[in-house]
XYZ file of C-alpha atoms in Angstrom:
729
model
C -11.435 -16.478 -10.774
C -14.284 -14.676 -12.488
C -15.186 -11.512 -10.776
C -18.835 -11.331 -11.819
C -19.996 -14.634 -10.290
C -21.153 -14.609 -6.736
C -20.331 -17.951 -5.131
C -22.487 -19.761 -2.747
C -21.105 -21.655 0.344
C -21.922 -24.916 -1.471
C -19.923 -23.661 -4.502
C -16.839 -23.184 -2.347
C -17.173 -26.572 -0.621
C -17.511 -28.285 -4.070
C -14.250 -26.643 -5.281
C -12.385 -27.785 -2.065
C -13.781 -31.350 -2.601
C -11.635 -31.639 -5.737
C -8.357 -31.557 -3.767
C -9.109 -32.108 0.068
C -10.052 -35.128 1.880
C -13.347 -35.649 3.838
C -11.842 -34.695 7.299
C -10.515 -31.453 5.863
C -13.784 -30.757 4.037
C -15.523 -31.010 7.455
C -13.252 -28.385 8.899
C -14.079 -25.979 6.103
C -17.871 -26.574 6.538
C -17.515 -25.969 10.216
C -15.786 -22.726 9.571
C -18.527 -21.473 7.179
C -21.368 -22.389 9.761
C -19.368 -20.564 12.505
C -19.019 -17.469 10.368
C -22.638 -17.529 9.185
C -23.885 -17.391 12.861
C -21.275 -14.812 13.893
C -22.219 -12.467 11.063
C -25.897 -13.030 11.318
C -27.908 -9.773 10.834
C -24.908 -7.848 9.492
C -24.894 -6.338 6.006
C -22.450 -4.623 3.701
C -22.640 -1.265 2.070
C -24.136 -2.877 -0.982
C -27.066 -4.157 1.137
C -26.279 -7.843 0.845
C -25.842 -10.038 3.903
C -22.149 -9.686 5.309
C -21.554 -13.492 5.017
C -21.395 -13.142 1.283
C -17.988 -11.470 1.427
C -16.307 -14.324 3.649
C -17.748 -16.800 1.172
C -16.128 -15.059 -1.796
C -12.840 -14.775 -0.013
C -12.813 -18.575 0.941
C -13.834 -19.164 -2.831
C -10.777 -17.328 -4.107
C -8.508 -19.381 -1.716
C -10.180 -22.568 -2.837
C -9.513 -21.735 -6.582
C -5.810 -21.370 -5.406
C -6.142 -24.864 -3.904
C -4.961 -23.646 -0.471
C -4.821 -25.958 2.496
C -7.947 -26.434 4.739
C -6.774 -24.174 7.535
C -6.269 -21.290 5.120
C -9.756 -21.776 3.475
C -11.309 -22.094 6.914
C -9.570 -18.801 8.031
C -10.918 -17.133 4.725
C -14.429 -17.798 5.981
C -13.500 -16.575 9.491
C -11.170 -13.668 8.680
C -13.555 -10.889 9.696
C -15.184 -12.517 12.882
C -12.732 -11.100 15.341
C -12.803 -7.569 13.884
C -16.588 -7.246 13.317
C -18.231 -9.506 15.804
C -17.841 -10.209 19.611
C -15.832 -13.489 18.768
C -12.239 -13.490 20.178
C -9.001 -15.230 18.940
C -9.109 -17.319 22.201
C -12.595 -18.618 21.167
C -11.381 -19.470 17.600
C -8.309 -21.327 19.051
C -10.654 -23.396 21.250
C -13.291 -24.070 18.507
C -10.906 -24.839 15.788
C -7.108 -24.846 16.476
C -4.182 -22.551 17.138
C -3.293 -22.505 13.376
C -6.591 -21.228 12.163
C -6.705 -18.643 15.010
C -3.097 -17.462 14.198
C -4.081 -16.966 10.528
C -7.236 -15.061 11.442
C -5.263 -12.907 13.928
C -2.657 -12.019 11.333
C -5.340 -10.495 8.939
C -7.367 -8.905 11.801
C -6.734 -5.096 12.057
C -5.509 -3.552 15.333
C -8.111 -2.868 17.993
C -9.798 0.507 18.473
C -6.628 2.370 19.202
C -6.695 6.197 18.912
C -4.280 7.554 16.233
C -3.377 10.939 15.104
C -4.279 10.168 11.447
C -5.783 7.534 9.272
C -2.436 7.128 7.577
C -0.746 6.186 10.975
C -3.677 3.695 11.766
C -3.197 2.110 8.348
C 0.542 1.908 8.682
C 0.196 0.145 12.006
C -2.273 -2.222 10.611
C 0.001 -3.027 7.673
C 3.042 -3.495 10.053
C 1.060 -6.047 12.044
C 0.019 -7.862 8.918
C 3.553 -7.995 7.437
C 5.078 -9.221 10.561
C 2.483 -12.006 10.769
C 3.046 -12.739 7.168
C 6.795 -13.200 7.775
C 6.059 -15.926 10.182
C 3.425 -17.602 7.982
C 2.984 -16.671 4.317
C -0.645 -17.844 4.246
C -1.634 -14.627 6.168
C -1.015 -12.497 3.090
C -2.699 -14.964 0.738
C -5.896 -14.553 2.860
C -5.273 -10.741 2.801
C -4.929 -10.648 -0.927
C -8.154 -12.710 -1.352
C -9.994 -10.322 0.917
C -8.699 -7.233 -0.901
C -9.562 -8.773 -4.216
C -13.180 -9.292 -3.303
C -13.328 -5.668 -1.759
C -12.047 -4.286 -4.980
C -14.749 -6.090 -7.001
C -17.363 -4.485 -4.865
C -15.794 -0.987 -4.480
C -18.549 0.720 -6.443
C -20.732 0.699 -3.309
C -18.334 3.098 -1.424
C -18.048 6.927 -1.542
C -15.648 8.224 -4.438
C -13.014 9.510 -1.863
C -12.842 6.127 -0.108
C -12.807 4.298 -3.576
C -9.649 6.283 -4.501
C -7.933 5.758 -1.148
C -8.505 2.008 -1.282
C -7.560 1.699 -5.006
C -4.249 3.643 -4.231
C -3.451 1.485 -1.380
C -4.110 -1.620 -3.438
C -1.761 -0.304 -6.233
C 1.015 0.768 -3.827
C 0.920 -2.398 -1.506
C -1.235 -5.285 -2.506
C -0.668 -5.628 -6.207
C 3.172 -5.456 -5.834
C 2.875 -8.115 -3.087
C 0.819 -10.336 -5.446
C 3.537 -9.848 -8.052
C 6.408 -10.653 -5.627
C 4.453 -13.801 -4.721
C 3.971 -14.698 -8.410
C 0.156 -14.696 -8.207
C -0.489 -13.143 -11.616
C -4.240 -14.104 -11.590
C -4.776 -11.759 -8.573
C -2.111 -9.200 -9.452
C -3.658 -8.279 -12.829
C -7.154 -7.954 -11.519
C -6.064 -5.733 -8.641
C -4.151 -3.450 -10.964
C -6.953 -3.153 -13.615
C -9.710 -2.433 -10.910
C -7.422 0.125 -9.202
C -6.813 1.961 -12.440
C -10.571 2.071 -13.061
C -11.058 4.135 -9.889
C -7.961 6.171 -9.886
C -7.911 7.205 -13.464
C -11.329 6.343 -15.025
C -10.754 8.507 -18.057
C -7.667 6.587 -19.193
C -9.101 3.246 -18.136
C -12.246 3.564 -20.304
C -10.100 5.089 -23.125
C -7.937 1.994 -23.313
C -10.876 -0.263 -23.042
C -12.513 1.374 -26.021
C -9.307 1.332 -28.017
C -9.099 -2.420 -27.367
C -12.638 -3.050 -28.476
C -12.320 -1.299 -31.658
C -9.942 -3.815 -33.348
C -10.618 -6.769 -31.295
C -12.406 -8.901 -34.102
C -9.378 -8.067 -36.400
C -6.884 -8.981 -33.813
C -8.600 -12.228 -32.911
C -8.732 -13.267 -36.663
C -5.030 -12.450 -36.911
C -4.035 -14.577 -33.891
C -6.179 -17.472 -35.013
C -4.166 -17.641 -38.281
C -0.931 -17.309 -36.433
C -1.789 -20.085 -33.973
C -2.918 -22.348 -36.830
C 0.332 -21.916 -38.729
C 2.473 -22.461 -35.520
C 0.324 -25.503 -34.758
C 1.189 -27.084 -38.138
C 4.967 -26.335 -37.778
C 5.044 -27.987 -34.257
C 3.081 -31.041 -35.490
C 5.710 -31.532 -38.286
C 8.386 -32.115 -35.666
C 6.062 -34.067 -33.190
C 5.858 -31.464 -30.337
C 2.568 -31.570 -28.506
C 1.623 -28.144 -27.252
C -1.296 -25.908 -26.161
C -1.533 -22.526 -28.095
C -3.742 -19.646 -27.322
C -3.740 -15.873 -27.459
C -2.668 -14.058 -24.340
C -4.920 -11.275 -23.110
C -3.212 -8.006 -22.594
C -4.205 -6.283 -19.341
C -5.401 -2.671 -19.221
C -2.977 -1.490 -16.458
C -0.017 -2.999 -18.250
C -0.882 -1.024 -21.392
C -1.520 2.098 -19.345
C 1.912 1.784 -17.744
C 3.703 1.396 -21.026
C 1.776 4.322 -22.672
C 2.467 6.548 -19.452
C 6.014 5.580 -18.667
C 7.375 5.154 -22.172
C 5.198 8.090 -23.742
C 3.845 5.787 -26.381
C 0.576 5.839 -28.301
C -1.795 2.850 -28.225
C -0.622 1.636 -31.626
C 2.999 1.728 -30.417
C 2.518 -1.062 -27.870
C 4.279 -4.108 -29.358
C 2.832 -6.893 -27.269
C -0.980 -6.116 -27.821
C -0.706 -9.240 -29.973
C 0.734 -12.199 -28.046
C 0.749 -16.043 -28.245
C 1.382 -18.302 -25.313
C 2.690 -21.846 -26.088
C 2.774 -24.547 -23.343
C 4.721 -27.750 -23.811
C 5.712 -30.825 -21.774
C 9.433 -30.150 -21.092
C 12.124 -27.584 -20.964
C 13.798 -29.231 -24.017
C 10.582 -28.706 -26.079
C 10.666 -25.026 -24.892
C 13.827 -24.252 -26.580
C 12.855 -26.363 -29.620
C 9.801 -24.300 -30.094
C 11.849 -21.129 -29.797
C 13.997 -22.250 -32.586
C 11.126 -23.031 -34.827
C 9.404 -19.566 -34.174
C 12.626 -17.822 -35.052
C 12.909 -19.916 -38.116
C 9.411 -18.881 -39.174
C 9.602 -15.241 -38.430
C 12.428 -12.792 -37.854
C 13.053 -11.964 -34.260
C 13.235 -8.305 -33.089
C 16.724 -7.306 -31.782
C 16.789 -7.057 -27.876
C 13.359 -8.494 -27.366
C 14.423 -12.045 -26.262
C 14.368 -12.831 -22.484
C 15.280 -16.279 -21.075
C 13.517 -16.559 -17.698
C 13.930 -20.308 -17.666
C 17.800 -20.076 -17.267
C 17.289 -17.020 -14.902
C 13.968 -17.207 -13.261
C 12.357 -14.052 -11.721
C 12.602 -13.600 -7.994
C 8.876 -14.570 -7.749
C 9.708 -17.921 -9.310
C 8.268 -16.970 -12.775
C 9.881 -19.055 -15.656
C 9.230 -18.680 -19.419
C 10.818 -17.848 -22.692
C 9.862 -14.403 -24.145
C 10.455 -13.331 -27.666
C 9.045 -10.738 -30.041
C 9.028 -11.457 -33.833
C 7.905 -9.616 -36.936
C 4.769 -11.783 -37.617
C 2.593 -11.982 -40.658
C 1.896 -8.602 -42.341
C 4.886 -6.980 -40.473
C 3.034 -6.941 -37.190
C 5.123 -7.297 -34.015
C 4.123 -10.483 -32.292
C 5.139 -11.515 -28.693
C 5.415 -15.213 -27.989
C 5.723 -16.793 -24.556
C 6.940 -20.377 -24.245
C 6.752 -22.475 -20.986
C 5.968 -25.867 -19.572
C 2.733 -26.767 -17.881
C 4.453 -26.675 -14.414
C 5.892 -23.279 -15.157
C 2.402 -22.078 -16.296
C 0.870 -23.186 -13.092
C 3.418 -21.294 -11.045
C 3.110 -18.275 -13.280
C -0.624 -18.177 -12.554
C -0.665 -19.137 -8.891
C 2.902 -18.304 -7.754
C 3.714 -19.152 -4.110
C 0.113 -20.572 -3.664
C 1.013 -23.423 -6.240
C 3.915 -24.446 -4.093
C 1.902 -24.249 -0.842
C -0.732 -26.530 -2.189
C 1.752 -29.238 -2.826
C 4.167 -28.527 0.216
C 3.476 -31.835 1.950
C 4.519 -33.819 -1.068
C 7.845 -31.918 -1.454
C 11.285 -33.381 -0.743
C 13.403 -31.560 1.950
C 15.637 -30.260 -1.003
C 12.611 -28.992 -3.037
C 11.203 -27.289 0.237
C 14.657 -25.774 1.049
C 14.849 -24.341 -2.481
C 11.353 -22.895 -2.076
C 12.173 -21.380 1.283
C 15.219 -19.818 -0.122
C 13.353 -18.079 -2.966
C 11.129 -16.469 -0.310
C 14.053 -15.352 1.954
C 13.107 -11.754 1.379
C 9.978 -12.378 3.579
C 12.431 -12.855 6.505
C 13.841 -9.438 6.053
C 10.413 -8.093 7.164
C 11.176 -8.992 10.668
C 14.512 -7.177 10.483
C 12.760 -3.978 9.165
C 10.239 -4.270 11.932
C 12.964 -4.341 14.597
C 14.994 -1.482 13.116
C 12.101 0.917 12.275
C 11.327 3.718 14.710
C 7.597 3.787 13.683
C 5.081 2.228 11.394
C 5.426 4.819 8.711
C 9.265 4.224 8.425
C 8.541 0.422 8.317
C 6.169 0.826 5.387
C 8.654 3.068 3.574
C 11.406 0.427 4.046
C 9.062 -2.101 2.575
C 8.143 0.031 -0.474
C 11.799 0.719 -1.281
C 13.204 -2.882 -0.681
C 10.288 -5.012 -1.662
C 8.158 -3.287 -4.100
C 10.432 -1.154 -6.225
C 11.814 -2.174 -9.592
C 14.698 -4.582 -9.339
C 18.173 -4.968 -10.899
C 19.905 -8.380 -11.132
C 23.725 -8.371 -10.765
C 26.316 -11.112 -10.559
C 28.973 -11.956 -7.904
C 32.399 -12.905 -9.386
C 31.462 -16.554 -8.905
C 28.090 -16.001 -11.064
C 25.623 -16.011 -8.193
C 22.724 -13.701 -8.920
C 21.940 -10.949 -6.465
C 18.619 -9.065 -6.696
C 18.591 -5.428 -5.530
C 16.189 -2.413 -5.849
C 16.775 -0.369 -8.902
C 19.141 2.552 -8.017
C 21.311 0.422 -5.735
C 24.939 1.084 -5.402
C 27.950 -1.190 -4.542
C 27.365 -0.508 -0.816
C 24.024 -2.078 -1.085
C 25.340 -5.134 -2.681
C 28.221 -5.480 -0.112
C 25.774 -5.415 2.848
C 23.510 -7.897 0.896
C 26.426 -10.409 0.811
C 27.334 -10.009 4.434
C 27.418 -7.313 7.084
C 31.107 -7.661 7.661
C 31.876 -7.284 3.920
C 29.910 -3.959 3.916
C 31.637 -2.735 7.108
C 35.216 -3.472 5.520
C 34.478 -2.069 2.017
C 37.038 0.248 0.568
C 36.089 0.170 -3.095
C 34.379 -1.677 -5.882
C 34.860 -3.083 -9.363
C 32.184 -3.334 -11.914
C 32.907 -5.691 -14.859
C 36.619 -5.557 -13.960
C 36.842 -1.780 -13.755
C 37.215 0.375 -10.571
C 34.099 2.585 -9.941
C 33.117 4.948 -7.121
C 30.721 3.749 -4.424
C 27.921 5.918 -5.716
C 27.859 3.880 -9.034
C 24.292 2.896 -10.022
C 24.236 -0.737 -10.551
C 22.590 -2.135 -13.835
C 21.234 -5.554 -14.580
C 23.967 -7.919 -15.795
C 26.814 -6.097 -13.980
C 29.465 -8.336 -12.309
C 30.233 -6.718 -8.978
C 33.412 -7.278 -7.002
C 33.767 -5.627 -3.602
C 37.203 -4.646 -2.418
C 37.735 -4.938 1.392
C 40.463 -4.317 3.914
C 40.817 -5.630 7.487
C 42.382 -2.360 8.434
C 39.235 -0.367 7.373
C 37.760 1.860 10.131
C 34.370 0.921 8.994
C 31.518 2.671 7.071
C 31.361 6.501 6.850
C 28.326 8.618 7.776
C 28.133 9.573 4.043
C 27.231 6.016 3.249
C 23.836 6.611 4.755
C 23.198 9.145 1.901
C 24.612 6.697 -0.728
C 22.821 3.483 0.321
C 19.424 2.944 -1.222
C 18.234 -0.232 0.542
C 16.951 -0.198 4.053
C 19.022 -3.330 4.846
C 22.258 -1.511 4.021
C 21.207 1.616 5.988
C 20.057 -0.402 9.051
C 23.530 -2.320 8.988
C 25.448 0.966 8.836
C 23.407 2.432 11.641
C 23.957 -0.731 13.714
C 27.592 -0.271 13.230
C 27.621 3.333 14.612
C 25.493 2.165 17.530
C 27.748 -0.533 18.576
C 30.984 1.719 18.005
C 29.609 4.874 19.888
C 26.764 3.658 22.051
C 27.925 5.256 25.293
C 28.668 8.578 23.429
C 25.390 8.449 21.615
C 23.519 7.832 24.978
C 24.993 10.949 26.512
C 24.419 13.082 23.423
C 20.899 11.933 22.998
C 19.944 12.527 26.569
C 21.290 15.986 26.340
C 19.377 16.614 23.124
C 16.154 15.488 24.484
C 16.525 17.537 27.726
C 17.314 20.667 25.661
C 14.078 20.066 23.661
C 11.957 19.602 26.908
C 13.454 22.777 28.357
C 12.604 24.735 25.199
C 8.999 23.507 25.639
C 9.129 25.050 29.065
C 8.660 21.895 31.163
C 10.327 20.818 34.426
C 12.787 18.009 33.480
C 12.128 16.268 36.834
C 8.368 16.236 36.182
C 8.794 14.858 32.604
C 11.679 12.509 32.889
C 10.111 10.064 35.351
C 11.191 6.218 34.916
C 7.598 5.387 34.060
C 7.292 8.184 31.366
C 10.728 7.418 29.850
C 9.861 3.653 29.678
C 6.338 4.227 28.123
C 7.800 6.472 25.435
C 10.731 4.180 24.671
C 8.178 1.372 24.189
C 6.040 3.504 21.866
C 9.082 4.053 19.620
C 9.831 0.113 19.786
C 13.059 0.500 21.721
C 13.859 -2.190 24.280
C 15.390 0.182 26.761
C 15.594 3.921 27.522
C 19.265 3.810 26.683
C 18.461 2.444 23.285
C 16.124 5.417 22.679
C 18.751 7.911 23.847
C 21.398 6.178 21.635
C 19.051 6.310 18.572
C 18.638 10.072 19.103
C 22.425 10.472 19.491
C 23.152 8.919 16.035
C 19.956 10.532 14.411
C 17.995 7.405 14.104
C 15.061 9.341 15.573
C 14.782 12.994 16.116
C 15.016 14.626 19.652
C 11.966 16.679 18.892
C 9.814 13.631 18.187
C 10.872 11.943 21.356
C 10.439 15.260 23.386
C 6.958 15.763 22.081
C 5.903 12.249 22.913
C 7.356 12.530 26.601
C 5.509 15.879 27.051
C 2.311 14.873 25.311
C 0.129 14.590 28.287
C 1.530 17.865 29.984
C 1.129 19.847 26.914
C -2.488 18.942 26.474
C -3.215 19.788 30.181
C -1.462 23.094 29.813
C -3.481 23.994 26.692
C -6.776 23.251 28.611
C -5.730 25.323 31.617
C -4.757 28.258 29.351
C -8.217 28.067 27.689
C -9.958 28.047 31.118
C -7.963 31.006 32.293
C -8.827 32.960 29.162
C -12.623 32.418 29.572
C -12.297 33.171 33.399
C -10.380 36.429 32.743
C -12.823 37.619 30.044
C -15.910 36.960 32.227
C -14.399 38.809 35.166
C -13.405 41.897 33.221
C -16.453 42.334 30.904
C -19.122 40.137 32.580
C -19.061 37.939 29.437
C -16.359 36.292 27.145
C -15.157 38.650 24.329
C -17.172 38.847 21.273
C -16.428 36.142 18.568
C -17.075 36.462 14.908
C -18.183 32.844 14.445
C -21.618 33.912 13.004
C -23.210 31.257 15.097
C -25.688 31.606 18.125
C -26.980 29.389 20.798
C -30.693 29.907 21.662
C -31.184 31.393 25.166
C -27.431 31.748 25.859
C -25.577 35.008 25.134
C -22.433 34.662 27.151
C -20.954 31.505 25.800
C -17.613 31.389 23.933
C -18.284 29.861 20.407
C -15.786 28.740 17.977
C -16.016 26.880 14.645
C -14.305 23.546 14.714
C -11.257 23.134 12.344
C -11.796 19.350 11.901
C -14.734 20.007 9.551
C -14.751 23.862 8.852
C -18.531 24.458 8.916
C -19.836 27.350 6.791
C -23.182 29.163 6.627
C -25.547 26.911 4.888
C -24.280 23.734 6.529
C -26.439 21.756 9.074
C -24.462 22.364 12.393
C -24.339 21.136 15.984
C -22.631 22.389 19.089
C -20.454 20.408 21.375
C -19.798 21.697 24.880
C -16.040 21.222 25.604
C -14.252 21.463 28.853
C -12.960 25.039 29.362
C -13.159 26.140 25.745
C -16.832 27.037 25.324
C -18.911 25.540 22.478
C -17.226 24.030 19.512
C -19.485 24.078 16.364
C -19.329 21.047 13.918
C -21.062 20.013 10.703
C -23.764 17.357 11.603
C -21.903 14.915 9.220
C -18.496 15.481 10.894
C -16.948 12.057 11.694
C -16.019 13.391 15.169
C -19.726 14.184 15.931
C -20.879 10.801 14.363
C -18.410 8.878 16.608
C -19.312 10.890 19.695
C -21.460 8.978 22.179
C -21.809 11.792 24.855
C -25.326 13.302 23.888
C -25.288 15.323 27.048
C -22.680 17.643 25.725
C -24.443 18.285 22.489
C -26.253 21.467 22.054
C -28.529 22.999 19.235
C -26.961 25.895 17.468
C -27.752 27.913 14.369
C -26.362 30.451 11.981
C -26.971 34.197 12.573
C -29.014 35.635 9.738
C -27.077 38.795 8.665
C -27.353 39.162 4.845
C -24.789 41.865 4.715
C -22.069 39.934 6.547
C -19.036 39.540 4.400
C -17.341 37.209 6.952
C -15.070 34.676 5.301
C -14.791 31.038 6.232
C -11.845 28.752 5.427
C -12.819 25.638 3.623
C -10.490 22.758 2.487
C -11.083 21.172 -0.940
C -9.328 18.472 -2.998
C -9.012 18.602 -6.639
C -8.028 15.512 -8.692
C -7.087 15.716 -12.390
C -4.717 14.574 -15.061
C -1.124 15.885 -14.395
C -0.538 18.073 -17.588
C 1.376 21.235 -18.099
C -0.528 24.298 -16.862
C -3.185 22.430 -14.913
C -2.330 24.248 -11.609
C -2.217 27.635 -13.202
C -5.645 27.107 -14.647
C -7.088 26.071 -11.262
C -5.541 29.180 -9.689
C -6.921 31.567 -12.424
C -10.326 29.944 -12.192
C -10.682 30.295 -8.486
C -9.249 33.999 -8.658
C -11.863 34.683 -11.342
C -14.736 33.916 -8.692
C -13.191 36.612 -6.453
C -12.240 34.038 -3.889
C -9.183 34.249 -1.712
C -6.786 31.222 -1.535
C -5.172 30.938 1.933
C -3.210 27.606 1.370
C -2.340 25.390 -1.479
C -0.287 22.233 -2.007
C -0.158 19.543 -4.492
C 1.428 16.162 -5.523
C 1.301 13.769 -8.401
C 1.575 9.977 -8.347
C 2.998 7.381 -10.739
C -0.367 7.220 -12.598
C -0.237 10.882 -13.589
C -2.993 11.787 -11.250
C -2.461 15.248 -9.877
C -3.901 16.114 -6.340
C -4.347 19.589 -5.487
C -5.152 20.547 -1.755
C -6.525 24.021 -1.452
C -7.873 26.203 1.294
C -10.311 28.873 0.182
C -12.019 31.657 2.001
C -15.763 31.625 1.258
C -18.909 33.520 2.513
C -21.456 30.626 2.648
C -22.411 27.333 1.103
C -23.667 28.783 -2.121
C -20.339 30.519 -2.604
C -18.520 27.357 -2.185
C -20.739 25.515 -4.793
C -19.998 28.238 -7.412
C -16.341 27.813 -6.898
C -16.511 23.993 -7.237
C -18.706 24.131 -10.196
C -16.245 26.495 -11.972
C -13.232 24.170 -11.196
C -15.052 21.099 -12.581
C -15.411 22.839 -15.861
C -11.620 22.897 -16.404
C -10.511 20.278 -18.789
C -8.820 17.124 -17.395
C -10.385 17.666 -13.864
C -11.853 14.418 -12.648
C -13.338 15.495 -9.457
C -13.473 18.158 -6.682
C -14.328 17.345 -3.186
C -14.655 19.161 0.048
C -12.589 17.415 2.749
C -12.235 17.319 6.339
C -9.004 17.514 8.409
């Protein structure tokens, strides 16, 4: 899966020829020709023909030896989104299976959303629900994301960071959960390159410095191991295992270690024919070199949830250097590299028992549909996924020895509901390793958990919602309260919503029509209005959210009417609207209400354009404002220009985003630097992510574009600042 080679369509067909029959090969060729014609005359940001992208996606899927429908869908995955082709046409031209896979990875239509985040969350929800029905959807999406990451350099820096962060938060963890290490490592390394280039290239340089020395060391170790294995007639393949940049970065960051303190920079992988040979090799390694305490892991006896199996040990190798050794069979190695894709490629040849075992290992996928049904909106759905599917895991045992996998930080309540809803509802206590514990005890890997229940239990407490960590447990607890108190919650919820609507000063009869209530319930994914009222009653969704959605249309109408009244009143009393300090004029028109748009916050020096609004005068935007670029109504655009008043000290608010390394005192230095330019700060907020990247959002009051450039240049001079950008709301 080399990322620097651009495949041709013939290359992809040649790769599929190794494992597909002639009939299946024809389907793949047909998909390519269809995609080539559909994307004709389309080009990517890099300037290359658009069809290059689908070819690379299909090539990645062919490397994974996916079935013909999946490779065909790889060629076709963008035709519905980016060309006039419809899902129905695909179903007619190919079949319902290919059409379903393409539909699963196609983003939602051009629906208006409040924010980019909401749009993305809805797109992800659609993709995950499609994935729960057919896992191949996410394999296509991973291949699509992998090639997009390989060509990310052609996009603007802000978009690079957003896509890289999304990749690190969602797609790399998914590849990990599916066991596809070949894709996971590349996604992580490429994301780090754009999110924290300073650390990325620092690690790359540190690895390069002693590469020759390390390679010589590993060659000698492998030679010695090979001789020992030949003495006992064990056939094996041995090679040095490359350490990935993101993995090193994570260890340095989370464990506060220096580069030379990372133990597994030196690693050897040994691949043998049988499980018996795995343990025999382990014995030989431990005889040759002293094992380090606490560094042995047996993933053969206890496989990871993503089906990964291997023996891991770290020994004190020649010269006293820590040396990691991984031992596995050829079959285990194939699964470690290709994960679920390795199973899918051979699905038809599996026995019912093998297929049942495979489906059981992917049971967490089925939970996605449950999250979908229980989530009030797409953002909540994505948060549930991040907590339950992508967080670090702990592995605990039932008293019978069955292994249960839970997110790190889980408590006995989460364990109880993972076993069965009724066990959770009847829980009265828990024993960990034979000792009584409280229900807020944090479970650790290796704990033996016994849940104490009583048939006389009154059910869960409201406090359990604060204790539980998994979305599954929280959803089951909420379901219990819904069933127990539905009528009470319906009445309570309706009263809460009506109160909110009255506070917004609207007539209940006008707002609470059957059509409006039904439409709002549907937007929140409730089957009936009663379900929506009940959810508000038990705090599943806030009354304010529902009231705002119910009154959305009326609030907008009221705002427009008030703006019109304001202009009419001003004109009647003064002959012209009140004077505004926008600092902008329209040639030949002195009596227009002019205001600066908040979406792009133009300042003197920016190229600007006016937009005639209904009842609110002229709204002034920057020419590069996305709202203006997307606007098709040229009849409402009007030329405007800045007033030339050099003595004006009027201030304009501008939003900037500052990215830097999250170190002590960074925010204070930024504040002092901005203050030193005699610039007022009107708002500030910040956050840090798990990669130690600090994001500071700041609103500053500036006089003109030169003033802004001066402030930005000063901030860029602060040590550990990566980038400063002007942003739009």
